[in-house]
Amino acid sequence: MNRLKKIAAAFLSLCCLLSFSACGKGTADVMTINGHTIRAGIYIYYCIDAYYDAIAVLSDQGVDFNSAKTNDEIRELVEDVQIDAVSSEEWIQNKATEYCLQYVAVLEEFDRLKLELTEDEQAEIETYRDSNWATLGEFYTEYGIGEQSVEDVLEFEQKKTKVYQHYYGNDGEKGVTEEELRDYYIENNARVKYVKMSLTDGAGNLLKADGKKKMMDMAEDFLARLEAAEDEAAMLEEFDYVIEDYKNYATSLSAAAVTTTDAEGNTVTTATTTTTARTKKSTTTTAATTTTTAAATSDSVSGDSSAETTTTESAAKTTTTTTTTTTTTTAAGTTTSGASETGKNSTTTSATTTNPYANETIIAKMTTTEATEKPENNADESETAATTTTVSYTPSEKTYNFIFNDAELGKPEIIEEDENYYIVVRLDIEDRMNEDDLWTESRMESVRSTLYSEDFEAMVEDWAKNYSEERNERAYKRYDPFELDLMAYTEALYGSYYGY
């Protein structure tokens, strides 16, 4: 009986595989392009990409995929619609075919240029193949993509990179120079240091006029300290202290307190003191006593920070205990810290490497193109309606515009906004343009990609237009792209990335 059950299970598994298997008679090859046979596994591989492309196109047209929780729900949103005046199924098949045409075009260009893969590059392909198969092998096997097809696609990608480098790499045919890449990066990136001072209380409510005045007084005091520095190096060092002092101030107001309940049941908050001591200057901030404790955070250039709290609850009362830490910097690279506990200090000293660019941020200039919509049938054809594009600015739109349009290098300023004040200074980015800092090999390649990857893709598409495919219609009918489980594929990718 057990043997019969195993045979039955194997038969059912085989039936499932045959529904989308690349090994069916007469459908193992999907098309021929200029003498190159495209196996089903490669075509199916590109069907996955084409399916995602269809989702992207439909998303841009307003189809909401956020609510789709299963593969069937995704399919329902895609299957019965048209894209570019053809059925979505035909569109996906055509797009996958385009990828196959580009696949052949790149392989033939690689050969025409007499390029070769190095042993290291071949080994890299095998490593990628093994990793890819370990992650997605089960999915690939179920849907008819063999290990050889995966390796072929990965080899194609490596060859495509070599062709790209031939045209746009250093000493490439298109004549791209490192100086061009460097100038582009300098022009389109800003080196800044800033601190964000919130104009809201712990509950998120905007401060009243007197509260805003207090914050402006503090901001002006911070600015005066920066302007009093004897040179830029001293100003940047002082900026680190300003950031630290503001963090301590915000923490002391929002969370640096011990809350207890008195004999009458009233909540009592005992103020605490946070002290920052340093070689040249010492700043002490004392929080006022309050009757409520709200866990709020402060946001600066280095991110959100909040006091660490421990809460113990019982039926009668709630007690919140906060540890206040005193940090003292006595010399560059040496930090001494101790936690206050019942009036005693414990001290630990550790040596660290001083970062000369601590708290700095590199902000990229954003370029947006205004999209347009076609006019309605009864509208003037010359009229177009601009669509609204939502842009996320760093650190905010007003401050971003100041940085790129009005900031003077090395001169700190206060930027007033409705919910925050910013103290910001733009610095000379060229001071950091060296191979050990900003201008690394990977950064250079990133800029090269930004500038020329679209041009190269357009070049590949033009090559592919010179080819045509001879389709195996039986195979096209057999491999229905909507049988692909994109949800399982996506989950496998995320699982690999996040390690589960």
CSV table of C-alpha atoms in Angstrom, one decimal, residues 236-437:
chain,number,residue,atom,x,y,z
A,236,LEU,CA,32.8,71.9,11.9
A,237,GLU,CA,34.0,70.6,15.2
A,238,GLU,CA,31.7,73.1,17.0
A,239,PHE,CA,28.9,71.9,14.8
A,240,ASP,CA,29.3,68.4,16.2
A,241,TYR,CA,28.9,69.8,19.7
A,242,VAL,CA,25.8,71.8,18.6
A,243,ILE,CA,24.2,68.6,17.3
A,244,GLU,CA,25.1,66.8,20.5
A,245,ASP,CA,23.8,69.6,22.7
A,246,TYR,CA,20.5,69.8,20.8
A,247,LYS,CA,20.1,66.0,21.1
A,248,ASN,CA,20.7,66.2,24.9
A,249,TYR,CA,18.3,69.1,25.2
A,250,ALA,CA,15.5,67.3,23.3
A,251,THR,CA,16.1,64.1,25.3
A,252,SER,CA,16.0,65.9,28.6
A,253,LEU,CA,12.7,67.6,27.8
A,254,SER,CA,10.9,64.5,26.4
A,255,ALA,CA,12.2,61.5,28.3
A,256,ALA,CA,15.1,62.2,30.7
A,257,ALA,CA,13.1,62.1,33.9
A,258,VAL,CA,12.0,59.7,36.6
A,259,THR,CA,8.3,59.5,37.1
A,260,THR,CA,6.8,58.2,40.4
A,261,THR,CA,3.5,58.5,42.3
A,262,ASP,CA,3.2,60.3,45.6
A,263,ALA,CA,1.2,59.2,48.6
A,264,GLU,CA,-1.9,61.0,47.3
A,265,GLY,CA,-1.7,59.2,44.0
A,266,ASN,CA,-0.5,62.2,42.0
A,267,THR,CA,2.1,61.7,39.3
A,268,VAL,CA,5.4,63.4,40.1
A,269,THR,CA,8.2,63.9,37.5
A,270,THR,CA,11.6,64.6,38.9
A,271,ALA,CA,13.8,66.6,36.6
A,272,THR,CA,17.2,65.3,35.6
A,273,THR,CA,20.4,66.9,34.3
A,274,THR,CA,22.3,65.9,31.2
A,275,THR,CA,25.8,67.2,31.0
A,276,THR,CA,28.1,67.3,28.1
A,277,ALA,CA,31.7,68.1,28.9
A,278,ARG,CA,34.5,68.7,26.4
A,279,THR,CA,37.9,70.1,26.1
A,280,LYS,CA,37.0,73.7,25.3
A,281,LYS,CA,33.4,74.1,26.5
A,282,SER,CA,30.9,72.5,28.9
A,283,THR,CA,27.2,72.7,28.4
A,284,THR,CA,24.6,71.7,31.0
A,285,THR,CA,20.9,71.4,30.2
A,286,THR,CA,18.4,70.8,32.9
A,287,ALA,CA,14.8,69.7,32.2
A,288,ALA,CA,12.0,71.3,34.0
A,289,THR,CA,9.8,69.3,36.3
A,290,THR,CA,6.6,68.1,34.7
A,291,THR,CA,3.7,66.0,35.7
A,292,THR,CA,3.5,63.8,32.5
A,293,THR,CA,6.1,61.7,30.7
A,294,ALA,CA,5.9,61.4,26.9
A,295,ALA,CA,8.3,59.3,25.0
A,296,ALA,CA,9.4,61.7,22.2
A,297,THR,CA,12.4,61.6,20.0
A,298,SER,CA,14.6,64.1,18.4
A,299,ASP,CA,15.7,64.0,14.7
A,300,SER,CA,19.0,65.3,13.6
A,301,VAL,CA,21.4,64.7,10.8
A,302,SER,CA,22.4,61.4,12.4
A,303,GLY,CA,18.8,60.1,12.8
A,304,ASP,CA,16.3,59.7,15.5
A,305,SER,CA,17.4,59.4,19.1
A,306,SER,CA,15.5,58.8,22.3
A,307,ALA,CA,16.2,58.1,25.9
A,308,GLU,CA,16.3,54.4,26.9
A,309,THR,CA,13.5,53.7,29.4
A,310,THR,CA,12.4,50.8,31.5
A,311,THR,CA,8.8,50.6,32.6
A,312,THR,CA,7.3,48.5,35.4
A,313,GLU,CA,3.5,48.3,35.7
A,314,SER,CA,1.3,47.2,38.5
A,315,ALA,CA,-2.4,47.6,39.3
A,316,ALA,CA,-1.7,50.5,41.7
A,317,LYS,CA,0.9,52.6,39.8
A,318,THR,CA,3.3,53.0,36.9
A,319,THR,CA,6.9,53.7,37.4
A,320,THR,CA,9.3,54.7,34.6
A,321,THR,CA,13.0,54.7,35.2
A,322,THR,CA,15.4,56.4,32.8
A,323,THR,CA,19.2,56.0,32.8
A,324,THR,CA,21.0,59.3,32.2
A,325,THR,CA,24.4,59.0,30.6
A,326,THR,CA,27.2,61.6,30.9
A,327,THR,CA,29.7,61.7,28.1
A,328,THR,CA,33.0,63.4,28.3
A,329,THR,CA,35.5,63.8,25.4
A,330,THR,CA,38.9,64.7,26.7
A,331,ALA,CA,40.9,64.4,23.5
A,332,ALA,CA,40.4,63.4,19.9
A,333,GLY,CA,39.4,59.7,19.7
A,334,THR,CA,39.0,59.2,23.5
A,335,THR,CA,35.6,58.9,25.0
A,336,THR,CA,34.7,58.4,28.7
A,337,SER,CA,31.1,57.6,29.6
A,338,GLY,CA,29.4,56.6,32.8
A,339,ALA,CA,25.8,55.9,33.9
A,340,SER,CA,24.4,57.7,36.9
A,341,GLU,CA,23.1,55.3,39.6
A,342,THR,CA,22.2,56.3,43.1
A,343,GLY,CA,24.7,59.2,43.0
A,344,LYS,CA,27.6,57.1,41.9
A,345,ASN,CA,29.4,57.2,38.5
A,346,SER,CA,31.0,54.3,36.8
A,347,THR,CA,33.5,55.1,34.1
A,348,THR,CA,34.6,53.2,31.0
A,349,THR,CA,37.3,54.5,28.6
A,350,SER,CA,37.7,53.3,25.0
A,351,ALA,CA,39.8,54.5,22.1
A,352,THR,CA,38.0,55.2,18.9
A,353,THR,CA,39.1,56.5,15.4
A,354,THR,CA,38.0,60.1,14.9
A,355,ASN,CA,35.9,60.6,11.8
A,356,PRO,CA,36.8,63.9,10.3
A,357,TYR,CA,33.5,64.0,8.5
A,358,ALA,CA,31.2,63.0,11.3
A,359,ASN,CA,27.5,64.0,10.9
A,360,GLU,CA,28.0,65.1,7.3
A,361,THR,CA,25.5,64.1,4.7
A,362,ILE,CA,25.8,64.0,0.9
A,363,ILE,CA,22.6,65.1,-0.7
A,364,ALA,CA,22.0,64.3,-4.4
A,365,LYS,CA,20.3,66.9,-6.6
A,366,MET,CA,17.0,65.6,-7.9
A,367,THR,CA,15.8,66.0,-11.4
A,368,THR,CA,12.1,65.6,-12.2
A,369,THR,CA,10.4,65.5,-15.5
A,370,GLU,CA,6.9,66.8,-15.8
A,371,ALA,CA,4.6,64.1,-17.0
A,372,THR,CA,1.6,64.9,-19.2
A,373,GLU,CA,-1.8,63.3,-19.8
A,374,LYS,CA,-3.5,63.0,-23.1
A,375,PRO,CA,-6.5,65.4,-23.4
A,376,GLU,CA,-10.1,64.1,-23.3
A,377,ASN,CA,-11.7,63.4,-26.7
A,378,ASN,CA,-13.7,66.7,-26.5
A,379,ALA,CA,-10.7,68.7,-25.4
A,380,ASP,CA,-8.4,70.8,-27.5
A,381,GLU,CA,-5.6,68.4,-28.7
A,382,SER,CA,-3.0,71.2,-28.1
A,383,GLU,CA,-3.9,71.2,-24.4
A,384,THR,CA,-2.2,68.9,-21.9
A,385,ALA,CA,-2.7,68.4,-18.2
A,386,ALA,CA,0.4,68.1,-16.1
A,387,THR,CA,0.3,65.3,-13.5
A,388,THR,CA,1.5,65.9,-10.0
A,389,THR,CA,4.7,64.1,-9.0
A,390,THR,CA,5.3,63.6,-5.3
A,391,VAL,CA,9.0,64.3,-4.4
A,392,SER,CA,10.7,63.5,-1.1
A,393,TYR,CA,13.3,66.1,-0.3
A,394,THR,CA,16.2,65.8,2.0
A,395,PRO,CA,16.1,67.2,4.6
A,396,SER,CA,13.0,69.2,3.5
A,397,GLU,CA,12.0,71.1,0.4
A,398,LYS,CA,12.8,74.6,1.7
A,399,THR,CA,16.1,73.6,3.1
A,400,TYR,CA,17.0,71.5,0.0
A,401,ASN,CA,16.3,74.6,-2.2
A,402,PHE,CA,18.5,76.7,0.0
A,403,ILE,CA,21.3,74.2,-0.1
A,404,PHE,CA,21.3,74.0,-3.9
A,405,ASN,CA,20.4,77.6,-4.8
A,406,ASP,CA,21.4,80.1,-2.1
A,407,ALA,CA,23.9,78.5,0.3
A,408,GLU,CA,27.4,80.0,0.5
A,409,LEU,CA,30.2,77.5,1.1
A,410,GLY,CA,31.3,77.4,4.7
A,411,LYS,CA,28.6,79.8,6.0
A,412,PRO,CA,26.0,78.3,8.4
A,413,GLU,CA,22.5,79.6,8.3
A,414,ILE,CA,19.1,79.1,10.0
A,415,ILE,CA,16.2,78.0,7.9
A,416,GLU,CA,12.8,78.6,9.4
A,417,GLU,CA,10.0,76.2,8.6
A,418,ASP,CA,6.5,75.6,10.0
A,419,GLU,CA,7.5,72.6,12.1
A,420,ASN,CA,11.2,72.7,12.3
A,421,TYR,CA,14.2,75.0,12.3
A,422,TYR,CA,17.3,73.9,10.5
A,423,ILE,CA,20.9,75.0,11.0
A,424,VAL,CA,22.7,74.0,7.9
A,425,VAL,CA,26.0,74.6,6.2
A,426,ARG,CA,27.1,73.6,2.7
A,427,LEU,CA,30.7,72.6,2.4
A,428,ASP,CA,33.1,72.2,-0.5
A,429,ILE,CA,32.6,68.7,-1.8
A,430,GLU,CA,35.8,68.7,-3.8
A,431,ASP,CA,37.7,68.5,-0.5
A,432,ARG,CA,36.5,64.9,-0.2
A,433,MET,CA,36.9,63.9,-3.8
A,434,ASN,CA,39.6,61.3,-3.4
A,435,GLU,CA,39.7,57.5,-3.9
A,436,ASP,CA,39.8,56.9,-0.1
A,437,ASP,CA,36.7,58.9,0.5
